[in-house]
Coordinates of C-alpha atoms in Angstrom, one line a residue:
X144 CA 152.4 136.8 79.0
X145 CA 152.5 133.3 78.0
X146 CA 154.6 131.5 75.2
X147 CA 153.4 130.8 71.9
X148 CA 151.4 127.7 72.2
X149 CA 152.6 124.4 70.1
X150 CA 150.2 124.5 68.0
X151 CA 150.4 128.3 66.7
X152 CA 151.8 128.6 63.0
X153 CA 155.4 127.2 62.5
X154 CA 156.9 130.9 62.7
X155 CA 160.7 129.1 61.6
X156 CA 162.2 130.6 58.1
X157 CA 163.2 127.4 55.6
X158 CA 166.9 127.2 56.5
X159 CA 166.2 126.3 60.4
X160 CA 167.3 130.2 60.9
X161 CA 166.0 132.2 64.0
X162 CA 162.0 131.8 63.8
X163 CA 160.4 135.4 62.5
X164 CA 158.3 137.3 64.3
X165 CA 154.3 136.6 64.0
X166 CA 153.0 138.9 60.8
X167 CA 149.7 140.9 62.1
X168 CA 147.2 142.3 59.6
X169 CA 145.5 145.0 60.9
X170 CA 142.8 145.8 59.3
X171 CA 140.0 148.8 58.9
X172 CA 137.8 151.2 57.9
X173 CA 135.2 149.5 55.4
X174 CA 131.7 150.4 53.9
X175 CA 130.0 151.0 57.3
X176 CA 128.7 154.1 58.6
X177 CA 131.1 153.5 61.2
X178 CA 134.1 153.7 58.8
X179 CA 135.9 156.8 60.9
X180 CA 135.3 155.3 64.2
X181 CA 137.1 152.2 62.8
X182 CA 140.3 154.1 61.6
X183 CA 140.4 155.7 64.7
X184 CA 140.6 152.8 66.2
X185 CA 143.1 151.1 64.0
X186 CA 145.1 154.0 64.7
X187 CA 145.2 153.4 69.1
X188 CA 146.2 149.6 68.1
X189 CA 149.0 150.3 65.5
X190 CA 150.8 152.8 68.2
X191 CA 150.5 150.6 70.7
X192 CA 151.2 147.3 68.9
X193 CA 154.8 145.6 70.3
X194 CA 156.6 146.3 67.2
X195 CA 159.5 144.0 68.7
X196 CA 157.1 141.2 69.3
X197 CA 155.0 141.7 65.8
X198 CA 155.0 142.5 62.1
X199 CA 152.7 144.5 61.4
X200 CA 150.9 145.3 58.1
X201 CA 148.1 147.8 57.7
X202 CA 145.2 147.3 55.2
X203 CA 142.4 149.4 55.2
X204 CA 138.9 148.5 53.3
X205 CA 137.8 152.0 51.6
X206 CA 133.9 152.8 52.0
X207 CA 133.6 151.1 48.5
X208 CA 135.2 148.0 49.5
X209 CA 138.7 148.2 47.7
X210 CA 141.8 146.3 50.0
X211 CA 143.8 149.0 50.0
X212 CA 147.4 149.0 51.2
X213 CA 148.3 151.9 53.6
X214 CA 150.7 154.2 55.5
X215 CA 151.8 152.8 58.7
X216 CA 151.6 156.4 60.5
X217 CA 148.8 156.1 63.5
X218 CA 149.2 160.1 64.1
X219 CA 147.0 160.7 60.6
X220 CA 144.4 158.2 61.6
X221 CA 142.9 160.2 64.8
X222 CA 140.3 162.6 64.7
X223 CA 141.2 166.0 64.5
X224 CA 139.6 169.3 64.9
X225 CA 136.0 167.4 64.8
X226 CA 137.2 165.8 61.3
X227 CA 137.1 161.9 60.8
X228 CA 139.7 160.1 58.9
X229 CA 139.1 157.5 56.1
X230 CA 141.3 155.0 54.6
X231 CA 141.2 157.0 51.1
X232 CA 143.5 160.1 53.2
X233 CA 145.7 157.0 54.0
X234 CA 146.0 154.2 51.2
X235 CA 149.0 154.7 49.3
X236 CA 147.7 154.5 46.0
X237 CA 143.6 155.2 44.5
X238 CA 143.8 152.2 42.9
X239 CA 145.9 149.6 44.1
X240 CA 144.2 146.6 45.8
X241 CA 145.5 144.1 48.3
X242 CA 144.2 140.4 48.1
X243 CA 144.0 137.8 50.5
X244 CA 144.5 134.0 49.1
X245 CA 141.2 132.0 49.9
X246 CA 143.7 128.5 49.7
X247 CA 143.9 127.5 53.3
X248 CA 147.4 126.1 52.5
X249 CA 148.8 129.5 51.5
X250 CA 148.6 133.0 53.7
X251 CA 150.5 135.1 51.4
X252 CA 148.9 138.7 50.7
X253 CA 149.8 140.1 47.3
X254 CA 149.0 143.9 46.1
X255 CA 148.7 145.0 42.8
X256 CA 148.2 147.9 40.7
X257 CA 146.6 148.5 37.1
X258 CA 149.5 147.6 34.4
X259 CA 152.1 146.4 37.0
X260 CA 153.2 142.9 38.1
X261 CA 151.5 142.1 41.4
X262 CA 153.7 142.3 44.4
X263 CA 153.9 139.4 47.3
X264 CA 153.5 141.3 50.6
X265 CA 154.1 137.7 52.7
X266 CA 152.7 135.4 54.7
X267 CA 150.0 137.0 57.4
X268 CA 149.6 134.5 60.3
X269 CA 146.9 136.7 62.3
X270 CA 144.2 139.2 61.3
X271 CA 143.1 142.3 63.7
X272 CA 139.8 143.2 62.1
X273 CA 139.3 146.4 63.5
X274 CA 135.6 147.1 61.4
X275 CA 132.6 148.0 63.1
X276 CA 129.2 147.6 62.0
X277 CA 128.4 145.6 58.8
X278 CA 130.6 144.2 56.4
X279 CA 133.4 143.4 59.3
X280 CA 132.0 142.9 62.5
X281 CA 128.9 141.1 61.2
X282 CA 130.5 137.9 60.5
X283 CA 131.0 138.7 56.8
X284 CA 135.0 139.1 57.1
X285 CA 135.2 136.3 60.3
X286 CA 134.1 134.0 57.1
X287 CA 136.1 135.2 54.8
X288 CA 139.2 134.5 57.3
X289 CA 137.4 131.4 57.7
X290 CA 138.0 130.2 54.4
X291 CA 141.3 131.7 54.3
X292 CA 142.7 129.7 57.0
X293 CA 144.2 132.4 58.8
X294 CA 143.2 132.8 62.4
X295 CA 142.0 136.5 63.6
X296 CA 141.1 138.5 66.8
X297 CA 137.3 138.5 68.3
X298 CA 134.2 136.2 67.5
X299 CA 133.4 133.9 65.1
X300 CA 131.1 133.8 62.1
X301 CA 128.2 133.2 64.1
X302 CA 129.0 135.2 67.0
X303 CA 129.7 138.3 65.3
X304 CA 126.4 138.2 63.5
X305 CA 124.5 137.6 66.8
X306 CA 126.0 140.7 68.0
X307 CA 125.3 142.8 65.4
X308 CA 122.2 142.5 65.0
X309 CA 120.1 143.3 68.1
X310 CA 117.1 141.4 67.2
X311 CA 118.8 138.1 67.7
X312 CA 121.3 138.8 69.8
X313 CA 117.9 139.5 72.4
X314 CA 116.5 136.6 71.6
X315 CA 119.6 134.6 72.3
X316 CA 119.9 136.5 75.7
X317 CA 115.9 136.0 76.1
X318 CA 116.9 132.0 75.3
X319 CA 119.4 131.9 78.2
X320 CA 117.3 133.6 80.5
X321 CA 119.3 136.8 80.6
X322 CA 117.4 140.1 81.5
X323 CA 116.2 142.3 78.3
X324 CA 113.9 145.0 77.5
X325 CA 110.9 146.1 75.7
X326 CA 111.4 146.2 72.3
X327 CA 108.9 145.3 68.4
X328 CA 111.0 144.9 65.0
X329 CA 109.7 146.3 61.5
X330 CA 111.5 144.4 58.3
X331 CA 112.3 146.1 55.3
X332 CA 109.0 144.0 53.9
X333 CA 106.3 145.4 56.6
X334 CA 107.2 148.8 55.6
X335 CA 107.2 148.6 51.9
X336 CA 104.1 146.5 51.9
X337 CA 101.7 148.2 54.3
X338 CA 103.9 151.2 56.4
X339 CA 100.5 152.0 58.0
X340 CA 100.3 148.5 59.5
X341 CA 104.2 149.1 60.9
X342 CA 103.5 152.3 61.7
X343 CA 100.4 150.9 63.9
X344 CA 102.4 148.3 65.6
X345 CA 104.7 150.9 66.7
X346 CA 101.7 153.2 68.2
X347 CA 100.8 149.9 70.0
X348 CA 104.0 149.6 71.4
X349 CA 104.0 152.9 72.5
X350 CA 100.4 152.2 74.2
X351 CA 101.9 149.7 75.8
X352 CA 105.5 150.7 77.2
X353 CA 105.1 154.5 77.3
X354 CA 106.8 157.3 74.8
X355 CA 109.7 158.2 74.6
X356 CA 110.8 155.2 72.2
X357 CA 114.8 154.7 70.5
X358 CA 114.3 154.1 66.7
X359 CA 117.1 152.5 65.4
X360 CA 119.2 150.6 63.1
X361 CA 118.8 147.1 64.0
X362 CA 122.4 146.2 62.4
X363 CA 124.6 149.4 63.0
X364 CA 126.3 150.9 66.1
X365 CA 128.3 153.2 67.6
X366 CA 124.9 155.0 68.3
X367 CA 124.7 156.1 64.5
X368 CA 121.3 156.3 63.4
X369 CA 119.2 156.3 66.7
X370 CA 116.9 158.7 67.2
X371 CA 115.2 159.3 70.6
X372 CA 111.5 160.3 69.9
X373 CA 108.9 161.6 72.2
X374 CA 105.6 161.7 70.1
X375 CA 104.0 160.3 67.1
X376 CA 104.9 163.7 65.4
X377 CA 109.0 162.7 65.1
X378 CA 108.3 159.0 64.5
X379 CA 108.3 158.8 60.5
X380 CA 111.2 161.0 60.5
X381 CA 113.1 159.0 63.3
X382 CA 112.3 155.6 60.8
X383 CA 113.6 157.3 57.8
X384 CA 116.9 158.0 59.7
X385 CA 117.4 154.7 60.9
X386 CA 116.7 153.3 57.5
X387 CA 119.4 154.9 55.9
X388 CA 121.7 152.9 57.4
X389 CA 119.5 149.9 57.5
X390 CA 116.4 148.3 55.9
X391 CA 115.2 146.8 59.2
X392 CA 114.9 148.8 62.4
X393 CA 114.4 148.2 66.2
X394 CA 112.1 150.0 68.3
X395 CA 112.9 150.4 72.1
X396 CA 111.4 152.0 74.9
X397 CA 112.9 154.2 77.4
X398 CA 114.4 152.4 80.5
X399 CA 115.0 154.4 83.2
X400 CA 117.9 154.1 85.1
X401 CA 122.0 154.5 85.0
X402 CA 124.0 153.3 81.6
X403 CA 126.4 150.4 82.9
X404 CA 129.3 149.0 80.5
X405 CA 131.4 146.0 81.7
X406 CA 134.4 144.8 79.0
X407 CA 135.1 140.9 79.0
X408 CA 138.5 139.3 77.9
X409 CA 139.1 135.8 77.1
X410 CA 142.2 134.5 79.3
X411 CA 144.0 131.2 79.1
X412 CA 141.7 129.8 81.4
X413 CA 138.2 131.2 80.0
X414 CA 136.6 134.7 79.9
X415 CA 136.8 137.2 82.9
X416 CA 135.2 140.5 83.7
X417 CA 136.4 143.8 84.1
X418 CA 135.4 146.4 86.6
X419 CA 132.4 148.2 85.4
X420 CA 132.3 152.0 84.0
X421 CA 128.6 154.5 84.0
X422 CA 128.0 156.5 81.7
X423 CA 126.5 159.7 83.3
X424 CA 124.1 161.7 81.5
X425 CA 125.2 163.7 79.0
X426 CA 123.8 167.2 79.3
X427 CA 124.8 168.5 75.9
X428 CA 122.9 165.7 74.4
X429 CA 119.4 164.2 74.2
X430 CA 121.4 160.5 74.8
X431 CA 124.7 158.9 74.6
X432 CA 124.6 159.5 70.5
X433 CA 127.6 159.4 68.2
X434 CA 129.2 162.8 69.1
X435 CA 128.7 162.6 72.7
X436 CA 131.1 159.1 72.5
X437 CA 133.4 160.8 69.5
X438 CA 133.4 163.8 69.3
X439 CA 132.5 166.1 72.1
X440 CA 134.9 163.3 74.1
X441 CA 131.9 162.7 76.7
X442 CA 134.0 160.8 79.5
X443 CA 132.6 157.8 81.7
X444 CA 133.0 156.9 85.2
X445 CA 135.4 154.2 85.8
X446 CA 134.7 152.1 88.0
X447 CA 131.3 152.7 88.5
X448 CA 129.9 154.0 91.7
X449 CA 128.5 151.0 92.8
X450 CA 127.7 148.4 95.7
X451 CA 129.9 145.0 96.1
X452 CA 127.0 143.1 94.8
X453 CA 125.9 145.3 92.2
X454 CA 129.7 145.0 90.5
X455 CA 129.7 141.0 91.0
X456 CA 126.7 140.9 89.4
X457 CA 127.2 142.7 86.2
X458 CA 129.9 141.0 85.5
X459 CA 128.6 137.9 85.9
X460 CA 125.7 138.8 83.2
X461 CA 128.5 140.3 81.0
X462 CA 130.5 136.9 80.9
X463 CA 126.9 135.4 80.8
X464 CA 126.5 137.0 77.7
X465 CA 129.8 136.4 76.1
X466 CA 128.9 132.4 76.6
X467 CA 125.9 133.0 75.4
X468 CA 126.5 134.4 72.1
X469 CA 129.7 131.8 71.8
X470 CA 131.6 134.9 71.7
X471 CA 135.6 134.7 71.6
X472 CA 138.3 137.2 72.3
X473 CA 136.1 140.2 73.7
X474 CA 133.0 142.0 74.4
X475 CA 132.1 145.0 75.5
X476 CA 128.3 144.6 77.4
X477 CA 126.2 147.2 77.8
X478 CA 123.6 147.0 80.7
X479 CA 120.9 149.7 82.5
X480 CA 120.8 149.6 85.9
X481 CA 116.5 150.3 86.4
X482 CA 115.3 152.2 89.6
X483 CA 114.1 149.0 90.5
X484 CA 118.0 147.9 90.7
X485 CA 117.8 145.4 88.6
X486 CA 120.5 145.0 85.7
X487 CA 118.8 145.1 81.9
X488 CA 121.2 144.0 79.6
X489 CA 121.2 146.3 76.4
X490 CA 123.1 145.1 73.5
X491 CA 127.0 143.4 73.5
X492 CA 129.8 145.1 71.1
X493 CA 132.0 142.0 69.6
X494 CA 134.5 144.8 68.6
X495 CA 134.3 147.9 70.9
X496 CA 136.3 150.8 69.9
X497 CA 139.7 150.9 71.0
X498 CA 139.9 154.9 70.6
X499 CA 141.7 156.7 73.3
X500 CA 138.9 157.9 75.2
X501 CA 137.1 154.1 74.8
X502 CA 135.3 152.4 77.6
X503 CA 136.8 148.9 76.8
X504 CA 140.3 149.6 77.3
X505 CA 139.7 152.0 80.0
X506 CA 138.0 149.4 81.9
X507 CA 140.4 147.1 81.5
X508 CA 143.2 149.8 82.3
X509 CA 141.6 149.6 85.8
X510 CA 141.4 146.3 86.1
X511 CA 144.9 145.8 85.5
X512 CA 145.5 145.1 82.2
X513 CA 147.1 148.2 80.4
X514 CA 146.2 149.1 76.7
X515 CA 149.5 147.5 75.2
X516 CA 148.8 144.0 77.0
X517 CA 145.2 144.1 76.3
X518 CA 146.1 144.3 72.8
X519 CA 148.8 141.1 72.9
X520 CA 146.2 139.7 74.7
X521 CA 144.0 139.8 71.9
X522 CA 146.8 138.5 69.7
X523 CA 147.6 135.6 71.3
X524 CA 144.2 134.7 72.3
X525 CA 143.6 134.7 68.4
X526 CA 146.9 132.5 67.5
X527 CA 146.1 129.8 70.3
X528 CA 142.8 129.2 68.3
X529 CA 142.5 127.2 64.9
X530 CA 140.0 128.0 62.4
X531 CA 136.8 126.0 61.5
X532 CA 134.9 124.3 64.1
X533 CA 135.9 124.5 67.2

């Protein structure tokens, strides 16, 4: 691993003593839908973290949106016998909330509780934003950091709000001339103002592209909300599902072929591509859907069975799409390999999940980069950047 560069926070105490070790903040949960999935992963980084390398303090964001300050102890934070962790099981108080200073000139988190003297927790000089979904990955917390002056892990402001919501994010692939499929959007506003007329522009779509279509959250992920339908009969309820976790939905049709993921990493020199992983079907389910990936532990191939030139050339349209987003730090791409063997490029994660049984770090494991240096990595990829523009 390389050194600290220069220009990283001045990491020397006042009296010229030995410098201190960089102060991480890793933080998680928050009010997604994907609020377990995040403490799960928070939980794979804090055991794996190089506590001799880094200070570590973990803050997790209950489904409310209170900072809350909690137990350092990654063992309660994994999923056990099918139940999902949240950061109210871990935060050490139900009402205590952890601030972070908006001041550019001053990093120092401070807790405090009802009736007591806030406490100063110290300086933080890098953030781990392990949040899925909105209200972390989305760009909301990136600009929050933003304004806080304290450099963090993954995209930017602009980045991570391409990549979560898949409208854009295919029509900034569409832009560069990357590979995308079929899809129609309906906004909150076509559905409260005439839901027969977005109801209709679905049937179209349908006419067009052939049922079975994906109804889904346009702005969610790990798979949470998606419904795969095969008629007009499941399609208001599919809409209704999708809306509870958000107003505006994506419609998709079915492309047939083989799920290909591909994780990139940004290195000193630029970003690089892993070896690819497939995701075979999953018999148990009607799709890759959120218990396949967490909890029935549905397990991809890695690397993918596939020709020379099929692997250069899905991860050159996964780095394609990390440029093309502007996206820092990481990405997981997700691409279908059609029966015409051409790569379609799905959707890119800006935060993957980092659980154990993840495609990201697996990919990377057998690439060469092991979950521990992945994560410092990530760390130092984060404190070699300065906030703002750039």
């Amino acid at each position: 691993m390389s050194e600290n560069p220069s220009h990283s926070p001045d990491l020397a105490s006042a009296g010229g003593e030995a410098r201190r070790k960089p102060r991480v903040a890793v933080v998680f949960g928050g009010r997604s839908s994907e609020h377990a999935i995040s403490v799960v992963t928070a939980g794979a980084v804090l055991r794996s973290i190089d506590r001799t390398k880094y200070d570590v303090l973990p803050i997790g964001i209950t489904t409310d949106g209170r900072w809350a300050l909690t137990a350092d102890e990654p063992d309660r934070m994994a999923i056990a016998d099918r139940k999902l962790p949240s950061v109210d099981g871990l935060a050490e108080s139900s009402e205590g909330g952890v601030v972070l200073s908006v001041d550019p000139a001053n990093r120092e988190v401070v807790y405090s509780e009802p009736g007591s003297v806030p406490k100063a927790l110290g300086e933080v000089d890098v953030v781990f934003p392990m949040l899925h979904g909105p209200y972390g990955e989305d760009g909301t917390l990136q600009g929050l950091l933003e304004l806080s002056g304290v450099p963090y892990v993954g995209s930017g402001v602009l980045a991570s709000a391409v990549g979560q919501d898949k409208e854009y994010m295919k029509r900034v692939f569409l832009s560069f001339g990357l590979p995308v499929g079929p899809y129609v959007v309906i906004r909150p506003r076509e559905w409260e103002q005439d839901p027969s007329a977005a109801r209709k522009k679905i049937i179209d779509f349908a006419g067009e592209h052939g049922w079975p279509l994906f109804v889904k959250p346009a702005r969610a992920g790990s798979s949470i909300g998606i419904t795969k339908v095969d008629d007009l009969s499941g399609l208001d309820d599919a809409i209704v599902e999708a809306q509870r976790h958000d107003p505006k939905i994506l419609v998709e049709s079915l492309l047939r072929g083989r799920e290909i993921e591909c994780g990139v990493l940004e290195f000193e020199d630029g970003p690089r591509a892993s070896v690819p992983a497939e995701i075979p079907p999953v018999t148990a389910h009607d799709f890759y859907d959120f218990e396949a990936k967490y909890i029935d532990s549905a397990t991809g191939l890695v690397p993918a069975p596939l020709t020379e030139e099929q692997t250069a050339e899905v991860r050159r349209l996964a780095v394609e799409a990390f440029e093309a987003a502007s996206c820092e730090g990481l990405v997981r791409a997700d691409f279908f390999l059609t029966e015409d063997g051409e790569f379609v490029i799905n959707e890119i994660n800006t935060m993957p999940g980092f659980t154990p049984i993840s495609m990201y770090p697996r990919m990377w494991q057998e690439t060469g980069v092991g979950y521990p240096e992945l994560v410092d990595r990530l760390i130092q990829a984060a404190l070699r950047r300065s906030t703002g523009l750039r």
